[in-house]
Tab-separated table of C-alpha atoms in Angstrom:
chain	number	residue	atom	x	y	z
A	1	MET	CA	-35.131	22.315	42.664
A	2	THR	CA	-38.110	19.672	41.439
A	3	ASP	CA	-35.293	18.726	37.836
A	4	THR	CA	-33.200	16.299	39.408
A	5	ALA	CA	-32.699	14.504	36.365
A	6	PRO	CA	-28.772	14.662	35.427
A	7	HIS	CA	-27.981	16.783	32.493
A	8	GLY	CA	-25.529	16.127	30.030
A	9	ASP	CA	-23.031	17.310	31.917
A	10	THR	CA	-23.467	16.185	34.918
A	11	PRO	CA	-21.937	12.425	35.425
A	12	PRO	CA	-23.936	9.795	37.471
A	13	SER	CA	-21.728	9.905	40.740
A	14	ASP	CA	-20.505	6.496	40.729
A	15	THR	CA	-18.229	7.608	37.574
A	16	PRO	CA	-14.740	7.580	38.434
A	17	MET	CA	-13.418	11.497	37.984
A	18	VAL	CA	-10.245	10.755	35.708
A	19	ARG	CA	-9.971	6.905	33.815
A	20	PHE	CA	-7.034	5.635	32.339
A	21	GLU	CA	-7.394	2.813	30.271
A	22	LYS	CA	-4.648	0.471	28.691
A	23	VAL	CA	-3.282	4.117	28.104
A	24	THR	CA	-0.227	3.590	26.448
A	25	LYS	CA	2.326	7.357	25.966
A	26	ALA	CA	5.383	6.509	23.373
A	27	PHE	CA	7.906	9.015	22.429
A	28	GLY	CA	9.753	7.284	19.711
A	29	ASP	CA	11.113	4.107	21.211
A	30	LEU	CA	10.714	5.193	24.994
A	31	THR	CA	7.404	3.847	26.333
A	32	ILE	CA	6.679	6.373	29.553
A	33	LEU	CA	3.265	4.833	30.179
A	34	ASP	CA	2.735	0.973	29.327
A	35	ARG	CA	-1.407	0.031	29.585
A	36	PHE	CA	-1.833	2.275	31.766
A	37	ASP	CA	-5.049	1.433	33.542
A	38	LEU	CA	-6.131	3.724	36.360
A	39	SER	CA	-9.793	5.047	38.030
A	40	VAL	CA	-10.452	8.259	40.229
A	41	PRO	CA	-13.509	8.556	42.300
A	42	ARG	CA	-14.681	11.962	42.630
A	43	GLY	CA	-13.290	13.794	45.458
A	44	GLU	CA	-10.275	11.645	45.603
A	45	LYS	CA	-6.729	13.436	46.691
A	46	LEU	CA	-4.267	10.410	45.417
A	47	ALA	CA	-0.631	11.047	45.625
A	48	VAL	CA	1.346	9.582	43.173
A	49	ILE	CA	4.256	8.358	43.597
A	50	GLY	CA	7.840	6.544	41.804
A	51	PRO	CA	11.212	6.916	40.703
A	52	SER	CA	11.750	9.231	38.311
A	53	GLY	CA	10.622	8.577	34.656
A	54	SER	CA	8.437	6.265	35.947
A	55	GLY	CA	6.061	8.282	34.585
A	56	LYS	CA	4.672	9.919	37.327
A	57	SER	CA	4.054	13.542	35.593
A	58	THR	CA	3.630	12.333	32.183
A	59	LEU	CA	0.574	10.746	33.344
A	60	LEU	CA	-0.365	14.334	34.966
A	61	ARG	CA	0.638	15.863	31.394
A	62	VAL	CA	-1.912	13.839	29.660
A	63	LEU	CA	-4.767	14.804	31.699
A	64	MET	CA	-4.229	18.371	31.015
A	65	THR	CA	-4.231	17.581	27.348
A	66	LEU	CA	0.387	19.191	27.155
A	67	GLU	CA	0.893	15.273	25.796
A	68	PRO	CA	-1.665	13.261	23.442
A	69	ILE	CA	-1.563	9.928	24.078
A	70	SER	CA	-0.517	6.486	21.269
A	71	GLY	CA	-2.900	4.325	22.642
A	72	GLY	CA	-6.023	3.893	24.883
A	73	VAL	CA	-8.549	5.687	26.184
A	74	VAL	CA	-8.190	8.416	29.425
A	75	GLU	CA	-12.411	9.231	30.285
A	76	VAL	CA	-12.674	12.547	32.765
A	77	GLY	CA	-16.353	12.944	34.124
A	78	GLY	CA	-17.415	9.721	31.840
A	79	GLU	CA	-16.445	11.603	28.606
A	80	PRO	CA	-13.657	10.761	26.785
A	81	LEU	CA	-10.697	13.283	26.686
A	82	TRP	CA	-8.460	12.711	23.881
A	83	HIS	CA	-11.559	11.028	22.057
A	84	MET	CA	-14.422	12.426	20.686
A	85	ASP	CA	-17.844	10.565	19.831
A	86	ARG	CA	-18.833	10.383	16.639
A	87	GLY	CA	-21.238	8.104	15.580
A	88	GLY	CA	-20.764	5.532	18.537
A	89	LYS	CA	-17.299	5.588	17.320
A	90	LEU	CA	-14.707	7.373	18.422
A	91	VAL	CA	-12.329	9.826	16.668
A	92	PRO	CA	-9.116	11.782	17.422
A	93	ALA	CA	-10.592	14.400	19.464
A	94	ASN	CA	-9.981	18.256	18.504
A	95	GLU	CA	-9.385	21.455	19.372
A	96	ALA	CA	-12.854	22.487	20.847
A	97	HIS	CA	-13.514	19.209	22.154
A	98	LEU	CA	-10.244	19.399	24.450
A	99	ARG	CA	-10.425	23.583	25.104
A	100	LYS	CA	-14.045	21.790	26.731
A	101	MET	CA	-12.131	18.782	28.778
A	102	ARG	CA	-9.933	21.769	29.775
A	103	THR	CA	-12.394	23.668	31.623
A	104	LYS	CA	-12.755	21.058	34.446
A	105	ILE	CA	-9.275	20.551	34.494
A	106	GLY	CA	-6.248	22.490	36.691
A	107	MET	CA	-2.506	22.067	36.594
A	108	VAL	CA	0.336	23.765	39.323
A	109	PHE	CA	3.695	23.030	37.405
A	110	GLN	CA	6.522	22.444	39.225
A	111	HIS	CA	8.389	25.712	38.034
A	112	PHE	CA	5.465	27.919	38.226
A	113	ASN	CA	4.477	28.791	35.326
A	114	LEU	CA	3.109	32.291	35.672
A	115	PHE	CA	3.352	34.986	33.072
A	116	PRO	CA	6.152	36.971	34.092
A	117	HIS	CA	5.227	39.956	33.030
A	118	MET	CA	2.179	40.043	34.460
A	119	SER	CA	1.606	40.972	38.260
A	120	ALA	CA	0.127	37.933	40.464
A	121	LEU	CA	-3.392	39.346	40.194
A	122	ARG	CA	-3.793	39.549	36.766
A	123	ASN	CA	-1.546	36.331	36.406
A	124	VAL	CA	-4.719	35.065	38.344
A	125	THR	CA	-7.923	37.255	36.285
A	126	GLU	CA	-6.696	36.981	33.378
A	127	ALA	CA	-7.984	33.349	32.541
A	128	PRO	CA	-11.544	34.607	33.624
A	129	ILE	CA	-11.848	37.391	32.034
A	130	HIS	CA	-10.821	35.849	28.075
A	131	VAL	CA	-11.480	32.292	28.680
A	132	GLN	CA	-15.012	32.582	31.265
A	133	GLY	CA	-15.783	35.456	29.466
A	134	LEU	CA	-16.537	36.708	33.590
A	135	ASP	CA	-16.689	40.413	33.806
A	136	LYS	CA	-13.751	41.965	34.744
A	137	ALA	CA	-14.991	43.141	38.476
A	138	GLU	CA	-16.237	39.824	39.305
A	139	ALA	CA	-13.261	38.358	38.356
A	140	LEU	CA	-10.951	41.178	40.112
A	141	GLU	CA	-12.971	40.206	43.013
A	142	ARG	CA	-12.389	35.577	42.351
A	143	GLY	CA	-8.814	36.656	41.865
A	144	GLU	CA	-8.557	39.319	45.414
A	145	ALA	CA	-10.587	36.706	47.444
A	146	LEU	CA	-7.918	33.779	46.360
A	147	LEU	CA	-4.999	35.450	47.004
A	148	ARG	CA	-5.610	36.484	49.952
A	149	GLU	CA	-6.680	32.763	50.678
A	150	VAL	CA	-3.320	31.657	49.896
A	151	GLY	CA	-2.239	34.211	52.231
A	152	LEU	CA	-0.615	36.434	49.274
A	153	GLY	CA	-3.834	39.585	50.534
A	154	ASP	CA	-0.416	41.936	49.889
A	155	LYS	CA	0.763	40.681	47.444
A	156	MET	CA	-1.577	41.265	44.326
A	157	ASP	CA	0.501	43.973	42.586
A	158	SER	CA	3.928	41.915	42.201
A	159	LYS	CA	5.391	40.835	39.720
A	160	PRO	CA	5.903	36.818	39.856
A	161	ALA	CA	10.674	38.088	40.033
A	162	GLN	CA	9.474	40.022	43.407
A	163	LEU	CA	8.479	37.494	44.504
A	164	SER	CA	10.019	34.309	46.228
A	165	GLY	CA	9.463	30.721	44.602
A	166	GLY	CA	6.417	29.778	47.216
A	167	GLN	CA	4.913	33.265	47.119
A	168	GLN	CA	5.268	32.396	43.518
A	169	GLN	CA	3.548	29.342	43.555
A	170	ARG	CA	0.878	29.612	45.823
A	171	VAL	CA	0.012	32.875	43.153
A	172	ALA	CA	0.156	28.997	40.649
A	173	ILE	CA	-2.485	27.727	42.957
A	174	ALA	CA	-4.478	30.074	43.518
A	175	ARG	CA	-4.749	31.361	39.291
A	176	ALA	CA	-5.541	27.748	38.766
A	177	LEU	CA	-8.523	27.618	41.431
A	178	ALA	CA	-9.646	30.462	39.770
A	179	MET	CA	-11.281	28.823	36.965
A	180	ARG	CA	-12.526	26.644	39.770
A	181	PRO	CA	-11.611	23.326	38.009
A	182	GLU	CA	-12.917	19.714	39.142
A	183	ILE	CA	-9.725	18.131	39.037
A	184	MET	CA	-6.655	19.750	40.123
A	185	LEU	CA	-2.897	17.943	39.482
A	186	PHE	CA	-0.082	19.165	41.792
A	187	ASP	CA	3.401	18.158	39.396
A	188	GLU	CA	5.929	18.217	42.191
A	189	VAL	CA	4.837	21.503	43.054
A	190	THR	CA	7.712	21.558	45.427
A	191	SER	CA	10.789	20.263	44.535
A	192	ALA	CA	12.323	23.272	42.529
A	193	LEU	CA	11.560	25.208	46.306
A	194	ASP	CA	14.471	25.757	48.715
A	195	PRO	CA	13.501	23.202	51.698
A	196	GLU	CA	12.208	26.690	54.196
A	197	LEU	CA	9.795	27.504	51.400
A	198	VAL	CA	8.210	23.617	51.079
A	199	GLY	CA	5.910	24.175	54.155
A	200	GLU	CA	3.923	27.474	53.631
A	201	VAL	CA	2.730	25.806	49.387
A	202	LEU	CA	2.194	22.261	51.684
A	203	ALA	CA	-0.060	23.977	54.562
A	204	VAL	CA	-1.965	25.531	50.856
A	205	ILE	CA	-2.817	22.465	49.053
A	206	ARG	CA	-3.898	20.838	52.486
A	207	ASP	CA	-6.552	23.494	53.435
A	208	LEU	CA	-7.523	22.769	49.767
A	209	ALA	CA	-7.468	18.543	50.381
A	210	SER	CA	-10.317	19.832	52.581
A	211	GLU	CA	-12.608	20.561	50.281
A	212	GLN	CA	-14.746	17.394	49.430
A	213	ASP	CA	-16.130	17.566	46.028
A	214	LEU	CA	-12.451	18.544	44.372
A	215	THR	CA	-10.509	15.425	42.883
A	216	MET	CA	-6.837	16.208	43.693
A	217	LEU	CA	-3.930	14.607	42.052
A	218	ILE	CA	-0.378	14.824	43.521
A	219	VAL	CA	2.668	13.392	42.233
A	220	THR	CA	5.101	14.695	45.051
A	221	HIS	CA	8.324	13.052	46.561
A	222	GLN	CA	6.644	14.607	49.850
A	223	MET	CA	5.820	11.089	51.794
A	224	GLY	CA	4.895	12.678	54.290
A	225	PHE	CA	2.758	15.033	53.178
A	226	ALA	CA	0.373	12.212	50.912
A	227	ASN	CA	0.611	9.678	53.948
A	228	GLU	CA	-1.300	12.540	56.016
A	229	ILE	CA	-3.843	14.454	53.567
A	230	CYS	CA	-4.476	11.661	50.237
A	231	ASP	CA	-6.732	8.777	50.529
A	232	ARG	CA	-4.699	6.666	48.206
A	233	VAL	CA	-1.472	6.073	47.039
A	234	CYS	CA	-0.220	4.809	43.691
A	235	PHE	CA	3.147	3.679	42.992
A	236	LEU	CA	4.101	3.726	39.701
A	237	GLU	CA	7.712	2.400	38.424
A	238	GLY	CA	7.857	2.343	34.621
A	239	GLY	CA	5.451	3.066	32.817
A	240	HIS	CA	3.570	0.525	35.262
A	241	LEU	CA	1.290	0.862	38.001
A	242	VAL	CA	2.748	-1.240	40.614
A	243	GLU	CA	1.240	-1.223	43.825
A	244	GLU	CA	-1.536	0.929	44.799
A	245	GLY	CA	-3.312	1.562	47.764
A	246	PRO	CA	-4.367	3.425	51.416
A	247	PRO	CA	-1.645	5.418	52.191
A	248	GLU	CA	-1.425	3.077	55.792
A	249	GLN	CA	-0.506	0.576	53.333
A	250	ILE	CA	1.891	1.634	51.393
A	251	PHE	CA	4.056	3.306	53.757
A	252	HIS	CA	4.190	0.674	56.092
A	253	GLU	CA	3.264	-2.179	54.995
A	254	PRO	CA	3.714	-2.415	51.374
A	255	GLN	CA	3.426	-5.814	48.963
A	256	GLN	CA	5.720	-5.304	46.311
A	257	GLN	CA	9.065	-5.542	47.084
A	258	ARG	CA	9.713	-2.782	44.514
A	259	THR	CA	7.969	-0.484	46.267
A	260	LYS	CA	9.697	-1.114	49.828
A	261	ASP	CA	13.473	-0.740	47.773
A	262	PHE	CA	11.818	2.314	46.414
A	263	LEU	CA	10.209	3.710	49.582
A	264	LYS	CA	14.021	2.358	51.858
A	265	ALA	CA	15.452	4.654	49.413
A	266	VAL	CA	13.770	7.855	49.199
A	267	LEU	CA	13.133	7.717	53.070
A	268	GLU	CA	16.542	7.361	54.041
A	269	VAL	CA	18.103	10.501	52.042
B	1	MET	CA	34.853	75.832	-7.064
B	2	ILE	CA	33.124	71.846	-7.335
B	3	TRP	CA	31.028	72.850	-4.305
B	4	ASP	CA	28.071	75.466	-4.786
B	5	TRP	CA	27.016	77.055	-1.374
B	6	SER	CA	24.359	78.668	-4.118
B	7	TYR	CA	23.059	75.687	-5.703
B	8	ALA	CA	22.782	73.525	-2.808
B	9	TRP	CA	20.379	76.310	-0.684
B	10	GLU	CA	18.263	76.473	-4.374
B	11	VAL	CA	17.988	72.549	-4.526
B	12	LEU	CA	17.856	72.487	-0.804
B	13	PRO	CA	13.612	72.839	-0.804
B	14	VAL	CA	12.737	70.096	-3.476
B	15	LEU	CA	14.831	67.281	-1.831
B	16	GLY	CA	13.105	67.890	1.345
B	17	ASP	CA	9.629	67.300	0.013
B	18	ALA	CA	11.500	64.182	-1.793
B	19	ALA	CA	12.783	63.578	1.653
B	20	ILE	CA	9.521	63.547	2.667
B	21	VAL	CA	8.261	61.292	0.346
B	22	THR	CA	11.268	59.124	0.777
B	23	ILE	CA	10.298	59.311	5.188
B	24	LYS	CA	6.475	58.416	3.705
B	25	ALA	CA	7.291	55.397	1.904
B	26	THR	CA	9.982	53.931	4.297
B	27	VAL	CA	7.539	54.515	7.324
B	28	VAL	CA	4.617	52.476	5.806
B	29	GLY	CA	6.672	50.064	4.647
B	30	TYR	CA	7.960	48.872	7.846
B	31	LEU	CA	4.694	48.918	9.190
B	32	PHE	CA	3.592	46.698	6.552
B	33	ALA	CA	6.417	44.324	7.434
B	34	LEU	CA	6.005	44.808	11.152
B	35	VAL	CA	2.609	43.410	10.461
B	36	GLY	CA	3.359	41.163	7.423
B	37	GLY	CA	6.176	39.552	9.519
B	38	LEU	CA	3.722	38.758	12.184
B	39	ILE	CA	1.288	37.680	9.528
B	40	LEU	CA	3.854	35.608	8.374
B	41	ALA	CA	5.361	34.331	11.369
B	42	LEU	CA	1.887	32.722	12.894
B	43	MET	CA	1.004	32.257	9.793
B	44	ARG	CA	4.126	29.287	9.625
B	45	ARG	CA	3.713	28.031	13.232
B	46	SER	CA	0.333	27.286	12.644
B	47	PRO	CA	-0.811	23.050	12.332
B	48	THR	CA	-2.666	23.832	9.301
B	49	ARG	CA	-0.887	23.347	6.630
B	50	ALA	CA	-2.412	25.391	3.827
B	51	LEU	CA	-1.826	28.413	6.137
B	52	ALA	CA	1.797	27.215	6.666
B	53	TRP	CA	3.405	25.852	3.304
B	54	PRO	CA	2.412	29.594	1.365
B	55	ALA	CA	3.813	31.478	4.059
B	56	ALA	CA	6.667	28.842	4.450
B	57	PHE	CA	7.446	28.961	0.197
B	58	LEU	CA	6.158	33.125	0.469
B	59	VAL	CA	9.327	33.307	3.188
B	60	GLU	CA	11.834	31.899	1.250
B	61	PHE	CA	10.527	32.854	-2.192
B	62	VAL	CA	10.955	36.906	-1.467
B	63	ARG	CA	14.182	36.243	0.855
B	64	SER	CA	16.179	35.145	-1.934
B	65	THR	CA	15.452	37.468	-5.043
B	66	PRO	CA	16.477	41.041	-4.970
B	67	LEU	CA	13.890	44.113	-3.851
B	68	LEU	CA	15.137	45.624	-6.576
B	69	VAL	CA	13.214	42.824	-9.172
B	70	GLN	CA	10.026	42.611	-7.067
B	71	LEU	CA	10.092	46.109	-7.600
B	72	PHE	CA	9.583	45.945	-11.049
B	73	PHE	CA	7.507	42.974	-11.398
B	74	LEU	CA	5.136	44.075	-9.073
B	75	PHE	CA	5.776	47.447	-11.388
B	76	PHE	CA	5.164	46.646	-14.485
B	77	GLY	CA	3.784	42.656	-12.886
B	78	LEU	CA	0.179	44.383	-11.003
B	79	PRO	CA	-0.894	46.426	-14.702
B	80	GLU	CA	-1.530	43.658	-16.706
B	81	LEU	CA	-3.095	41.797	-13.596
B	82	GLY	CA	-5.268	44.566	-14.133
B	83	ILE	CA	-4.487	45.967	-10.212
B	84	ARG	CA	-3.526	49.286	-10.752
B	85	LEU	CA	-1.628	51.588	-7.988
B	86	SER	CA	0.356	54.579	-8.210
B	87	PRO	CA	4.015	54.073	-8.144
B	88	PHE	CA	4.488	55.517	-4.431
B	89	ALA	CA	2.516	52.348	-3.695
B	90	THR	CA	3.925	49.839	-6.029
B	91	GLY	CA	6.994	51.023	-4.155
B	92	VAL	CA	5.290	51.028	-0.407
B	93	VAL	CA	4.404	47.342	-1.259
B	94	GLY	CA	7.431	45.703	-2.710
B	95	LEU	CA	9.347	47.706	0.218
B	96	GLY	CA	6.478	46.030	2.926
B	97	LEU	CA	6.425	43.112	1.709
B	98	HIS	CA	9.983	42.194	1.056
B	99	PHE	CA	11.244	43.127	4.392
B	100	SER	CA	7.768	41.028	5.922
B	101	THR	CA	9.752	37.989	5.201
B	102	TYR	CA	12.861	38.815	7.213
B	103	THR	CA	10.740	40.461	9.884
B	104	SER	CA	9.141	36.781	10.353
B	105	GLU	CA	11.890	35.326	10.677
B	106	VAL	CA	13.080	38.061	13.781
B	107	TYR	CA	9.794	37.278	15.173
B	108	ARG	CA	10.190	33.429	15.050
B	109	SER	CA	12.892	33.546	16.486
B	110	GLY	CA	11.777	35.718	19.360
B	111	ILE	CA	8.356	33.380	19.287
B	112	ASP	CA	10.981	30.275	20.490
B	113	GLY	CA	12.494	32.277	22.253
B	114	VAL	CA	9.884	31.628	25.415
B	115	ALA	CA	10.113	29.320	27.307
B	116	ARG	CA	7.989	26.118	26.819
B	117	GLY	CA	6.054	26.317	30.186
B	118	GLN	CA	5.111	29.858	28.843
B	119	TRP	CA	3.075	28.078	26.840
B	120	GLU	CA	1.722	25.416	29.371
B	121	GLY	CA	0.813	27.408	31.391
B	122	ALA	CA	-1.765	29.027	28.689
B	123	LYS	CA	-3.169	25.895	27.738
B	124	ALA	CA	-3.724	24.760	31.028
B	125	LEU	CA	-5.693	27.901	31.797
B	126	ASN	CA	-7.922	26.866	28.922
B	127	PHE	CA	-7.055	29.881	26.648
B	128	SER	CA	-7.424	30.198	22.588
B	129	THR	CA	-4.293	30.335	20.972
B	130	TYR	CA	-5.161	34.318	19.617
B	131	ARG	CA	-5.463	34.694	23.332
B	132	CYS	CA	-2.412	32.680	24.075
B	133	TYR	CA	-0.415	34.779	21.511
B	134	ARG	CA	-1.281	38.059	22.497
B	135	ALA	CA	-1.940	38.130	26.323
B	136	VAL	CA	1.241	35.294	26.854
B	137	VAL	CA	3.629	34.908	24.328
B	138	LEU	CA	3.811	38.119	22.035
B	139	PRO	CA	4.364	39.774	25.356
B	140	GLN	CA	7.985	37.844	25.735
B	141	ALA	CA	7.985	37.528	22.190
B	142	ILE	CA	8.355	41.270	21.106
B	143	PRO	CA	10.412	43.181	23.973
B	144	PRO	CA	14.285	41.418	22.874
B	145	ILE	CA	13.850	41.493	19.366
B	146	VAL	CA	13.713	45.829	18.894
B	147	PRO	CA	16.867	46.236	18.510
B	148	VAL	CA	16.762	43.332	15.867
B	149	LEU	CA	13.439	45.104	14.135
B	150	GLY	CA	15.000	48.898	14.754
B	151	ASN	CA	17.678	47.590	12.276
B	152	TYR	CA	15.537	46.841	9.695
B	153	LEU	CA	14.385	50.052	9.779
B	154	LEU	CA	17.734	52.205	9.130
B	155	THR	CA	18.063	49.180	6.181
B	156	MET	CA	14.570	49.834	4.796
B	157	PHE	CA	16.113	53.574	4.927
B	158	LYS	CA	18.236	52.995	2.758
B	159	ASP	CA	17.179	50.737	0.217
B	160	SER	CA	14.207	53.059	-0.141
B	161	THR	CA	16.566	54.175	-2.677
B	162	LEU	CA	15.632	51.839	-5.085
B	163	LEU	CA	12.345	53.090	-5.391
B	164	SER	CA	13.749	55.771	-7.660
B	165	ALA	CA	14.049	53.233	-10.322
B	166	ILE	CA	10.368	52.526	-10.509
B	167	ALA	CA	9.509	56.274	-10.694
B	168	VAL	CA	8.749	57.320	-7.441
B	169	MET	CA	10.126	60.995	-6.519
B	170	GLU	CA	11.929	60.963	-3.766
B	171	LEU	CA	15.441	62.005	-2.516
B	172	LEU	CA	17.948	59.859	-5.138
B	173	GLN	CA	15.452	60.092	-7.996
B	174	VAL	CA	14.827	63.483	-7.299
B	175	ALA	CA	18.872	64.192	-6.763
B	176	LYS	CA	19.262	62.236	-10.125
B	177	ILE	CA	16.680	64.816	-12.135
B	178	LEU	CA	18.098	67.810	-10.647
B	179	GLY	CA	21.912	66.645	-11.739
B	180	SER	CA	21.190	65.420	-15.468
B	181	ASP	CA	18.993	69.644	-15.438
B	182	THR	CA	22.860	70.833	-14.211
B	183	PHE	CA	24.993	68.338	-14.798
B	184	ARG	CA	26.026	69.223	-11.393
B	185	TYR	CA	25.788	66.263	-9.043
B	186	MET	CA	28.056	66.849	-6.513
B	187	GLU	CA	25.236	69.271	-4.434
B	188	PRO	CA	22.972	67.003	-4.352
B	189	LEU	CA	24.118	63.560	-3.483
B	190	THR	CA	25.986	64.748	-1.210
B	191	ILE	CA	22.616	66.657	1.011
B	192	VAL	CA	20.805	63.096	-0.313
B	193	GLY	CA	23.717	61.553	1.717
B	194	VAL	CA	23.560	64.192	5.056
B	195	PHE	CA	19.820	63.211	4.957
B	196	PHE	CA	20.705	59.297	5.029
B	197	ILE	CA	23.005	59.992	7.652
B	198	VAL	CA	20.495	62.031	10.118
B	199	MET	CA	18.328	59.516	9.447
B	200	SER	CA	19.360	56.810	10.471
B	201	VAL	CA	21.187	58.439	13.747
B	202	VAL	CA	17.160	59.923	14.286
B	203	SER	CA	15.621	56.160	14.102
B	204	ALA	CA	19.147	54.522	16.096
B	205	THR	CA	17.724	57.136	18.784
B	206	GLY	CA	14.282	56.733	18.520
B	207	ILE	CA	14.847	52.786	18.482
B	208	SER	CA	17.149	52.514	21.824
B	209	TRP	CA	14.511	54.790	23.850
B	210	LEU	CA	12.215	52.214	22.880
B	211	GLU	CA	14.265	49.295	23.190
B	212	ARG	CA	15.174	50.806	27.256
B	213	LYS	CA	11.485	51.527	27.911
B	214	LEU	CA	10.030	47.749	26.950
B	215	ASN	CA	13.541	45.868	28.550
B	216	PRO	CA	13.074	47.650	31.778
B	217	ARG	CA	16.285	46.108	34.145
B	218	ARG	CA	14.248	43.125	36.271
B	219	SER	CA	15.369	42.999	39.473
B	220	ALA	CA	15.588	38.848	39.301
């Protein structure tokens, strides 16, 4: 390996993996994200907390290109997500650009969104085969390995309806990982689960967090979990970043009154 | 006596040949409507206006004009545009096009019934639009609408008699010719009626079999 010059797609290591600059997202009169700024270095495990309606899910949905932004710029790996560079000017991204950018990002949803008519294994292999063009044997190998890693080696042929919520969510995590994303988004992934099934899903995410290079954005209500695995915690309210810092600081010595109030409310439950 | 069995037996083979024409026209027209309706439904959902608007216009226009008028329009109009089709082909195109507009609405309701999370799951996996419909949306949209799509097969069987107006030798046309030759209408027309009852029962049975096959009882 003599050629060490970075390729077009490989940003220098100090380029943030994700960057929001004055990003606004509004639905009609309702402003969900209000000139929002955030920078996430490569490999960071970031927890995003806040009351419902604070914009934390929208943050992830904007990154996954499920919601277009109303203003500002989002960058992923140094490249604009919702825009393209046309002769030095940023113009709205077309579908080809969005599809290129999406290859870097994977997402796990609150309600799993597994494909109900496919087996667990096919849920995991469908995209590698038909989107990445992986050959079938290789995709099956990758899919089986991932399902075993999330503890579902014996459920490969089960349909989602035959699995518990915790098992379904683990399939969903394997499905997202099968695309080898650089960024993983977790949108309240344990909120729809029965309490006794939360642990098995968190355990899978905890394992994943040991991967140095993987950037993770985790929207969660599990404060203990965020405290344990995340490098940094962001508290959002009303579409603004109210406070951010290492978990010790946010959870033990929050500076802002609104952070204190929120944590007091959720930790007392 | 009003009913003459020997005459009925005599015309049966002739009507049998005509029944084949009716079945062919209906089945080919139905396949046209199944494919055409899907194409129209997908075009109408397209973010590209150059696709969505013509599809919407065609659906609304065709749905609000009578099939018989459309058949005449195609039968007399196409030759003037230099398109020469047999009466049978003209009839199949007319039937297929007309019912495409109805099936397109059925497909639309099926597609609308697929949960938003399914589209988002597909997008998060970076599926192309084609792959999203093919692998995720249509396999979930179609099974619930099979009964409604099937109903249109029954309707098309009955409406295929309109093809008699453009000289297609289908059942009603042949029965009319037989009647005008012999002045006996009762027998051929009764046989035609019985044929449609039989075809309705056969189609309905086939559709409910398909429905059971595609919608197995789910455990959850």
